[in-house]
Coordinates of C-alpha atoms in Angstrom, one line a residue:
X1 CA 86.5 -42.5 -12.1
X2 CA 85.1 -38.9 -11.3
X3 CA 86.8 -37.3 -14.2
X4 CA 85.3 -40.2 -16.9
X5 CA 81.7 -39.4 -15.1
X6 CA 81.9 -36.2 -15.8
X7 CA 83.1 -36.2 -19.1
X8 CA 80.2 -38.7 -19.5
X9 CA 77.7 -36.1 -18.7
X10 CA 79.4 -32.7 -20.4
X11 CA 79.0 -34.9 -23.6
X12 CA 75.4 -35.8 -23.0
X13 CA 74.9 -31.7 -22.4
X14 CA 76.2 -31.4 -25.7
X15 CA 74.9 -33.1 -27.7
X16 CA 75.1 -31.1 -31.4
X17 CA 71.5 -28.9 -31.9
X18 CA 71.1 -26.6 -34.8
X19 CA 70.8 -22.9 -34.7
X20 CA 67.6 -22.7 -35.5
X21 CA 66.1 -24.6 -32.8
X22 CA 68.1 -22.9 -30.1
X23 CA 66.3 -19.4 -31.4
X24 CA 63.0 -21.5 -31.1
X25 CA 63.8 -22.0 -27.3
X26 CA 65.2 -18.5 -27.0
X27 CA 61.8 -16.8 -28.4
X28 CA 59.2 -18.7 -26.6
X29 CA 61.3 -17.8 -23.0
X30 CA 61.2 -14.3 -24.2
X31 CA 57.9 -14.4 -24.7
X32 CA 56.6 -16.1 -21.9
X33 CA 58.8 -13.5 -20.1
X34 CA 56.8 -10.8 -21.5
X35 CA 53.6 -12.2 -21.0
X36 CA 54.4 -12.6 -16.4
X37 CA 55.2 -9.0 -16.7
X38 CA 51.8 -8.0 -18.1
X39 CA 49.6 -10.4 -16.0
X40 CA 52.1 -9.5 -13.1
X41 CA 51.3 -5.5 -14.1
X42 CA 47.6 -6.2 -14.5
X43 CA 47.3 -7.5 -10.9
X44 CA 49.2 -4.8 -9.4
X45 CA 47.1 -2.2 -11.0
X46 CA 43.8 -4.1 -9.5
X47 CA 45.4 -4.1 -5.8
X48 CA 46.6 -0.3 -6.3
X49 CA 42.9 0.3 -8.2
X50 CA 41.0 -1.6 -5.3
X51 CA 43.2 0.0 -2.1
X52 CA 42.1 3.5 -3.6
X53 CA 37.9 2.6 -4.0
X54 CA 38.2 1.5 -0.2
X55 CA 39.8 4.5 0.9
X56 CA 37.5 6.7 -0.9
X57 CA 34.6 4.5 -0.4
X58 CA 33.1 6.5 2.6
X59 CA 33.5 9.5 1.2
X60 CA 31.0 11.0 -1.4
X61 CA 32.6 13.7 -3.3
X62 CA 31.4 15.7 -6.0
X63 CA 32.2 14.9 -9.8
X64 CA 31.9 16.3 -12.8
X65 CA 28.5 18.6 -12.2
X66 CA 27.9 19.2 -15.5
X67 CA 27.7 15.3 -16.5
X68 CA 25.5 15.2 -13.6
X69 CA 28.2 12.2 -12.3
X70 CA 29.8 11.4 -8.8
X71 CA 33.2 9.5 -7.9
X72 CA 30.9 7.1 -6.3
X73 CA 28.7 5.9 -8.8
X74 CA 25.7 8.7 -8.0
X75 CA 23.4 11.0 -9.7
X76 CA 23.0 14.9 -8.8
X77 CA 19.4 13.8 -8.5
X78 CA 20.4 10.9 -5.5
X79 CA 22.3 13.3 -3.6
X80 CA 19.8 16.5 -4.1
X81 CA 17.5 13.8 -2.3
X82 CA 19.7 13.0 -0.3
X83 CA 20.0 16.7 0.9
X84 CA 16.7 17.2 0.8
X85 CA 15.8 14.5 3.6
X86 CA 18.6 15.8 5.4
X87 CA 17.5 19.2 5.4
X88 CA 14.0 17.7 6.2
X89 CA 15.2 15.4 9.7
X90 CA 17.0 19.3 10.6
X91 CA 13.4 21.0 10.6
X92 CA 12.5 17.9 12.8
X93 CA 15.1 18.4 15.1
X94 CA 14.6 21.9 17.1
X95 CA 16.6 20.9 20.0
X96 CA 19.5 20.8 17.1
X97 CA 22.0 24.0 16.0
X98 CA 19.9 26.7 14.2
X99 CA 23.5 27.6 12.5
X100 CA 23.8 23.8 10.5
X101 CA 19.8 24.1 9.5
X102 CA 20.3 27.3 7.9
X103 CA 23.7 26.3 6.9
X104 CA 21.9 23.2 5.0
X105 CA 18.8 25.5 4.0
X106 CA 21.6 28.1 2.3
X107 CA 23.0 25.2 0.6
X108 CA 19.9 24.0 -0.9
X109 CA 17.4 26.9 -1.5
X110 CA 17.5 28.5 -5.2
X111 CA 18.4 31.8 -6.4
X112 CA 15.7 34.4 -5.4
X113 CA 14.9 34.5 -8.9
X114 CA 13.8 31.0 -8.2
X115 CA 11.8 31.2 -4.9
X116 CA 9.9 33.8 -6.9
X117 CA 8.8 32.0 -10.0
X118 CA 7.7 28.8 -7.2
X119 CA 6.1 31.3 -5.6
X120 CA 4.2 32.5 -9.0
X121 CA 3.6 28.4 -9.4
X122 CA 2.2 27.9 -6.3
X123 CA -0.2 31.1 -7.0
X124 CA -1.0 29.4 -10.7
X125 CA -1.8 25.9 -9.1
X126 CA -4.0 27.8 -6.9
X127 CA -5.7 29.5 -9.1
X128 CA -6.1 26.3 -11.3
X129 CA -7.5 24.4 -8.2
X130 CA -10.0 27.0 -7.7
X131 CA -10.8 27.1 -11.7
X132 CA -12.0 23.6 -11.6
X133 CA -13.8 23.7 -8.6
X134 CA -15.5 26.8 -10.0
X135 CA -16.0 24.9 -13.5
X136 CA -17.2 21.7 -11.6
X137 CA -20.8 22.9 -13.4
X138 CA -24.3 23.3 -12.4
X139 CA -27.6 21.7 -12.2
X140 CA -31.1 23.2 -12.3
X141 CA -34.3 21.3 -10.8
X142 CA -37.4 22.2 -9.7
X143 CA -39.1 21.0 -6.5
X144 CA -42.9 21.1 -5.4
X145 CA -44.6 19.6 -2.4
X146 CA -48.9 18.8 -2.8
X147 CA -49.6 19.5 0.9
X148 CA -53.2 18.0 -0.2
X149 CA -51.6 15.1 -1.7
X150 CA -48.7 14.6 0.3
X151 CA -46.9 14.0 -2.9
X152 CA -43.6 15.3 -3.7
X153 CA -42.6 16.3 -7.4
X154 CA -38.5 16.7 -8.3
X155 CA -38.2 17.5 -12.4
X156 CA -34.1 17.2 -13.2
X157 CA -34.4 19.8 -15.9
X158 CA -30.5 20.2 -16.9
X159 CA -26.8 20.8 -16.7
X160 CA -24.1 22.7 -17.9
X161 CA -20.5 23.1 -17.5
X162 CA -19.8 19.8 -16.7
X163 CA -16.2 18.3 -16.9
X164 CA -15.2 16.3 -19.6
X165 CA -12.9 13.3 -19.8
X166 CA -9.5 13.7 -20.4
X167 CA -9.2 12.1 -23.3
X168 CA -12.5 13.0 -25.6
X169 CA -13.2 16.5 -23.4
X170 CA -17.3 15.1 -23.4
X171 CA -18.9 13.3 -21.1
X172 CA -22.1 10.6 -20.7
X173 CA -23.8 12.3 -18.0
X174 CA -26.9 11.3 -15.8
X175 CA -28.4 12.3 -12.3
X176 CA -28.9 9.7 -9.4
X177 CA -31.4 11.1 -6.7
X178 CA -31.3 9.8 -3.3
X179 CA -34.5 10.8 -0.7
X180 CA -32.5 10.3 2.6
X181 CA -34.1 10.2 6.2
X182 CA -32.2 11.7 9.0
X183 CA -32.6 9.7 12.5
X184 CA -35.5 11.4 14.8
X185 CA -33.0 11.6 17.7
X186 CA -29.2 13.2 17.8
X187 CA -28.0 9.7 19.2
X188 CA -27.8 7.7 15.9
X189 CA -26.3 9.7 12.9
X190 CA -27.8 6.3 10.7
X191 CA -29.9 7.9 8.0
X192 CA -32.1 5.6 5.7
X193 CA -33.0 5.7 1.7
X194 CA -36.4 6.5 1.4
X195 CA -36.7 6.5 -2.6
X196 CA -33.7 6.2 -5.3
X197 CA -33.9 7.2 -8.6
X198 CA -32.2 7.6 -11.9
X199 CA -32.7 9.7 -15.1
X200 CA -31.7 8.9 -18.7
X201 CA -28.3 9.1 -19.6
X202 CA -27.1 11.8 -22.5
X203 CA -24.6 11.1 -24.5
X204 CA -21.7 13.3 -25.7
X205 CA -22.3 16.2 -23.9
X206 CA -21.6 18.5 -21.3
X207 CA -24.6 20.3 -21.1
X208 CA -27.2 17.5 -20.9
X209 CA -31.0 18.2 -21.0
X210 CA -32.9 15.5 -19.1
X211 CA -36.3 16.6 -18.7
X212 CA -36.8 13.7 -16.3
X213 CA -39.7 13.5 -13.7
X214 CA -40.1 11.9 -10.3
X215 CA -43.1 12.1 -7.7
X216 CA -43.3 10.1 -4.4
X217 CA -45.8 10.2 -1.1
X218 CA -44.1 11.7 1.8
X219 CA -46.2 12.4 5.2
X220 CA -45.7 15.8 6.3
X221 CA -44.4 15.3 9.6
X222 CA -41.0 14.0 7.6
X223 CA -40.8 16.5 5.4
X224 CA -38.2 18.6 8.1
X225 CA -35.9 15.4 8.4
X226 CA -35.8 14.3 4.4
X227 CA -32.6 15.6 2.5
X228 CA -32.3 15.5 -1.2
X229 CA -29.8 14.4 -2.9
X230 CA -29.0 14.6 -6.5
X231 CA -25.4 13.0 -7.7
X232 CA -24.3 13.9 -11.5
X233 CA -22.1 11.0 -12.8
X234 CA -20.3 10.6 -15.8
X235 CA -21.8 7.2 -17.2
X236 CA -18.8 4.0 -17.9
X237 CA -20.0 1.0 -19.4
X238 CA -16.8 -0.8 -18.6
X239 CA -15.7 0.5 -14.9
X240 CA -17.2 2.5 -12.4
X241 CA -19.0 5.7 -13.0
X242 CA -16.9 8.9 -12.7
X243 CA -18.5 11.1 -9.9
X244 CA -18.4 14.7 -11.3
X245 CA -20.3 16.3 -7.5
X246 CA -23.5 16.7 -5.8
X247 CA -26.3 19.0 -4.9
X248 CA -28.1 18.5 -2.0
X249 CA -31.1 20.1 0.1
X250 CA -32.9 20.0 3.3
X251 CA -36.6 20.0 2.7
X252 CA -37.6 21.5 6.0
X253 CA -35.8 24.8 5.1
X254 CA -37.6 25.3 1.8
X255 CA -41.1 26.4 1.2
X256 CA -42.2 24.4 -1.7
X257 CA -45.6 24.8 -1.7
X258 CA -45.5 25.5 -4.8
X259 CA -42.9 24.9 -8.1
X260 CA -39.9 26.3 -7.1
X261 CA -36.7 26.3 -9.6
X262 CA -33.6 25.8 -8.1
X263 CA -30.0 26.8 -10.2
X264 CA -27.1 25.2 -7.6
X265 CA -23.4 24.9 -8.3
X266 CA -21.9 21.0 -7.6
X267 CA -20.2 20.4 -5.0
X268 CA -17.8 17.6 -4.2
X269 CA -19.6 14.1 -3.0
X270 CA -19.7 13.4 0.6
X271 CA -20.4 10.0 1.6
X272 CA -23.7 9.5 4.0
X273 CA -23.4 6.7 7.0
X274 CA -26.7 4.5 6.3
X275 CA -25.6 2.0 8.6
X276 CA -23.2 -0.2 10.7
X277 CA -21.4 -3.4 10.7
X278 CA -19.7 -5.5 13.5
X279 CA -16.6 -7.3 12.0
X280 CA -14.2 -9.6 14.1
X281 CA -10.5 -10.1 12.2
X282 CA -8.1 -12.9 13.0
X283 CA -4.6 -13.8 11.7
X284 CA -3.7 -17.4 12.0
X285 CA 0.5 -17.0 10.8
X286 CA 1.0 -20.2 10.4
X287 CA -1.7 -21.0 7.7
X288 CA -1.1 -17.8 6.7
X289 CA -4.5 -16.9 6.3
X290 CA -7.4 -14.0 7.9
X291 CA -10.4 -14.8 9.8
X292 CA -13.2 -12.4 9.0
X293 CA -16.3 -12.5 11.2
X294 CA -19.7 -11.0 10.1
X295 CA -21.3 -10.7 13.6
X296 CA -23.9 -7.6 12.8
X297 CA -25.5 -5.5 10.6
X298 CA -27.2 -2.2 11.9
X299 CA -30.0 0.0 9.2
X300 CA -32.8 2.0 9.4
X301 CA -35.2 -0.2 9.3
X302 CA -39.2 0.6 8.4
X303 CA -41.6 -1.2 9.9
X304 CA -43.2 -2.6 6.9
X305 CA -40.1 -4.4 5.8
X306 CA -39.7 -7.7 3.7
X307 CA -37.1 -7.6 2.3
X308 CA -33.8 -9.5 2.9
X309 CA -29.9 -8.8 2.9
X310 CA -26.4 -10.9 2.5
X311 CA -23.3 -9.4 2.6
X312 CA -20.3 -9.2 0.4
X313 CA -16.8 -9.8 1.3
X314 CA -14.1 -9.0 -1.2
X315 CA -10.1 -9.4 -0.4
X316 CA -8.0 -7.4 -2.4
X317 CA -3.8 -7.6 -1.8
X318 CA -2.0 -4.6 -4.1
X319 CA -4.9 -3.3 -5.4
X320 CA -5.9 -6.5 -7.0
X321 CA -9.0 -8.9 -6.3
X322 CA -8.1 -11.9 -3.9
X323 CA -11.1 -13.3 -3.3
X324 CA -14.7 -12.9 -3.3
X325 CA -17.6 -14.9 -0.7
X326 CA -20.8 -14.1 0.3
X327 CA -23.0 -14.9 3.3
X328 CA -26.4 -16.3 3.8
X329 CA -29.5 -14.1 3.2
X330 CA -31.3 -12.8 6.4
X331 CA -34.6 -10.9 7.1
X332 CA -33.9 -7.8 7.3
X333 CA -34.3 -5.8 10.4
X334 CA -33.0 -2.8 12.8
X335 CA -30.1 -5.4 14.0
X336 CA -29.2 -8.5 12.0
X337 CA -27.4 -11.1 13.4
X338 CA -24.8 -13.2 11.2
X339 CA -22.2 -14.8 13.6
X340 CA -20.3 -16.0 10.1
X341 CA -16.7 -16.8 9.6
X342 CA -14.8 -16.2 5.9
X343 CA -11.1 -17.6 5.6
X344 CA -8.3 -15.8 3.0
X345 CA -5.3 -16.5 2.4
X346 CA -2.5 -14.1 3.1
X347 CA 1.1 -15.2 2.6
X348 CA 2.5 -11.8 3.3
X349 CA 0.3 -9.4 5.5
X350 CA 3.1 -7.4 7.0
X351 CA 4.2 -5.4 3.7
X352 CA 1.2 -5.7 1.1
X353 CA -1.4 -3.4 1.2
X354 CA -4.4 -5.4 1.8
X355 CA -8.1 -4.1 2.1
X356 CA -11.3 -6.1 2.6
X357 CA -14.7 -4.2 1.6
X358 CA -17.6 -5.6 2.7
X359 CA -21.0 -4.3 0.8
X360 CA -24.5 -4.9 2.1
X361 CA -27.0 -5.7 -0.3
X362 CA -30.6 -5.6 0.0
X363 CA -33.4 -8.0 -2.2
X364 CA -36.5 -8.2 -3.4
X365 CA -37.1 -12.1 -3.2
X366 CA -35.3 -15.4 -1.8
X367 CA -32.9 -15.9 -5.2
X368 CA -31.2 -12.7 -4.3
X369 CA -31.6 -11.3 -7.6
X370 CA -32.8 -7.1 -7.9
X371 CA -30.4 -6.6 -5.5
X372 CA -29.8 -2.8 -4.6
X373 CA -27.0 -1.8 -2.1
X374 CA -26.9 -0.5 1.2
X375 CA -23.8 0.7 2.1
X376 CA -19.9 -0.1 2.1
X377 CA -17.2 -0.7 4.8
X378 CA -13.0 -0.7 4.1
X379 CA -10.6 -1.8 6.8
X380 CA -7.3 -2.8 6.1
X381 CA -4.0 -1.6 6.2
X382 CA -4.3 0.8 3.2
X383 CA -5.3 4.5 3.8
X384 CA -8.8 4.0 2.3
X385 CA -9.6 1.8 4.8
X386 CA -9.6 1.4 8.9
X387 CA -5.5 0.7 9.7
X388 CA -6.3 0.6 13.5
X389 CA -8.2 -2.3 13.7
X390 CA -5.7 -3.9 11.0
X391 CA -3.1 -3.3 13.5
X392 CA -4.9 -4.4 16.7
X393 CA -5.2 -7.9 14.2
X394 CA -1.5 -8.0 13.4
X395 CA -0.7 -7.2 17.5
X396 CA -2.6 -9.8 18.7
X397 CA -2.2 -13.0 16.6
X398 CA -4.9 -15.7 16.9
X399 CA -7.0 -13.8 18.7
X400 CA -10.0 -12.3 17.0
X401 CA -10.7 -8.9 17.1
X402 CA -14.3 -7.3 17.1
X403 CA -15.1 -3.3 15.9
X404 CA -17.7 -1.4 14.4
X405 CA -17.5 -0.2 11.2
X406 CA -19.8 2.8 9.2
X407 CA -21.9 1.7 6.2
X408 CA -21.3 4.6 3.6
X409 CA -22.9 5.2 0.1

């Protein structure tokens, strides 16, 4: 019974299939053999690929130089930085080895043929830097003083050598004169505009003639505290004027009792403090928003005074404009009192650099329109601006925080 099964199946193995079709089957098993071993050969040269990156992977070894290339994937200019703030935490370090600083310093300084052309550079950029404050320009005026009058004359008669834009090499220059009041006493360092004025502006040239003429009464007993100041700007119809420097005098050290010409060489501006403001800041993290306060505003005030003031407040977040508000008109006085609040939004205080400038303004009527500045304060976490009491904000979270800050112009 066996036997006859097993014949049973030997003939059903056998059943009769041509030649051809057996080469079929023989072909396609050779090469599906062939195709394993390559997939098989391809994934052992990933593992032995991968196994090498991660035992190499801490280690940053130098490549080909001259391709500027590294076995890790960096650029001679990544690791000359990279030695270069290495070099730069050794200087930091005294209590380190002296041998591994100068071992790092050896490694990294050039040639002496090098350190003497950067030390011909340094000279050139020097000598550059004092070429352009040299070539800053000049201005000449003339000043006279009518003791009988008490009536000041300033005639803005020209410049020359002024600096030109970088892209036309001209300029559109004109002169903005400030009369400024120092304080009677050393206590307050707030000085006060007494007169502001402006001459023509010439176009296309860096050696303007103006011609212009200004007169003003001044009582003699504030002749020794007035300071002149004359600003030369180059005129932008679009943006804000390019300063180009400054000339400035003290009255009670001249004798102008009659026309005197003066020939003086601009000088960088300097900002004067004609004022103060009280400011509180407040950072509510869950609205994500700041609370600035307008508490007070301090100026030199004259008595005869009636005019009023408002103040601006601008946001800006990566030097872009946030928002803008502005806060009731006041009287004007020695100390005004606001006691206002102005919300902005601020979804990420921590790592954008914010600033908030408030301007004081001054007008002529109840519409605020003819306004004229005062002065300007920054505080925020930017460089131009106050950081501390940013930081005393950010510190102390819902809790407003009060400072003084200097009204410059």
């Amino acid at each position: 019974m066996a036997n006859g099964e097993f014949w049973i199946v030997y003939q059903f193995l056998h059943w009769p299939i041509s030649n051809e079709l057996k080469f079929g089957f023989l072909a396609a098993a050779i090469l599906l053999f062939i195709v394993t071993a390559v997939i098989l050969g391809w994934q052992i040269y990933l593992y032995c690929k991968l196994k090498m990156d991660l035992q190499f992977s801490g280690h940053t070894k130098l490549g080909n130089a001259d391709n500027g290339d590294y076995k890790d994937g960096s650029t001679v200019k990544e690791k000359q930085s990279l030695s270069y703030s290495t070099a730069v935490k050794l200087e930091k370090e005294p209590e380190k080895k002296g041998e591994e600083s100068e071992m790092v310093r050896g490694a990294l300084s050039p040639s002496p043929s090098s350190s003497e052309n950067e030390s011909f550079e340094i000279l050139e950029v020097d000598t550059k830097a004092e070429q352009e404050e040299s070539s800053i320009g000049q201005l000449r005026f003339s000043l006279l003083y009518d003791k009988a009058c008490t009536e000041l004359v300033l005639t803005i008669i020209e410049a020359t050598d002024l600096p030109g834009r970088d892209f036309s090499q001209s300029a559109d220059p004109f002169v903005r004169v400030r009369l400024l009041l120092e304080p009677p006493s050393q206590q307050s360092n707030i000085r006060y505009i007494l007169h502001e004025w402006q001459t023509k502006v010439v176009r296309n040239t860096k050696n303007p003639v103006f011609g212009d003429r200004f007169s003003c009464s001044i009582k003699k007993n504030q002749l020794k505290r007035i300071i002149i100041k004359l600003e030369v700007k180059d005129f932008d119809k679009y943006s804000r004027h390019r300063a180009l420097g400054e000339v400035r005098l003290l009255l009670g050290d001249l004798d102008i009792s009659e026309t005197v010409e003066f020939s003086e060489r601009l000088k960088k501006i300097q900002k004067d403090i004609v004022g103060e403001v009280l400011l509180s800041l407040k950072y509510l993290p869950t609205a994500q928003k700041i609370e600035v306060g307008l508490l007070k505003v301090k100026t030199a005030c004259p008595r005869n005074n009636d005019k009023d003031i408002y103040a601006s407040i601008t946001l800006y977040c990566n030097h872009k404009r946030q928002k803008h508000q502005k806060s009731s008109l006041k009287a004007k006085s020695d100390v005004t009192i606001y006691n206002e609040t102005f919300l902005y939004h601020l979804s990420d205080p921590y790592f954008q650099q914010c600033e908030v400038t408030v301007s004081i303004y001054e007008t002529y009527n109840k519409k605020g329109s003819g306004r004229h500045l005062i002065g300007k304060a920054c505080l925020g976490n930017r460089e131009a601006g106050d950081g501390t009491h940013w930081n005393l904000m950010m510190s102390c979270v819902r809790q407003p925080i009060a400072k003084w800050h200097p009204l410059l112009i």
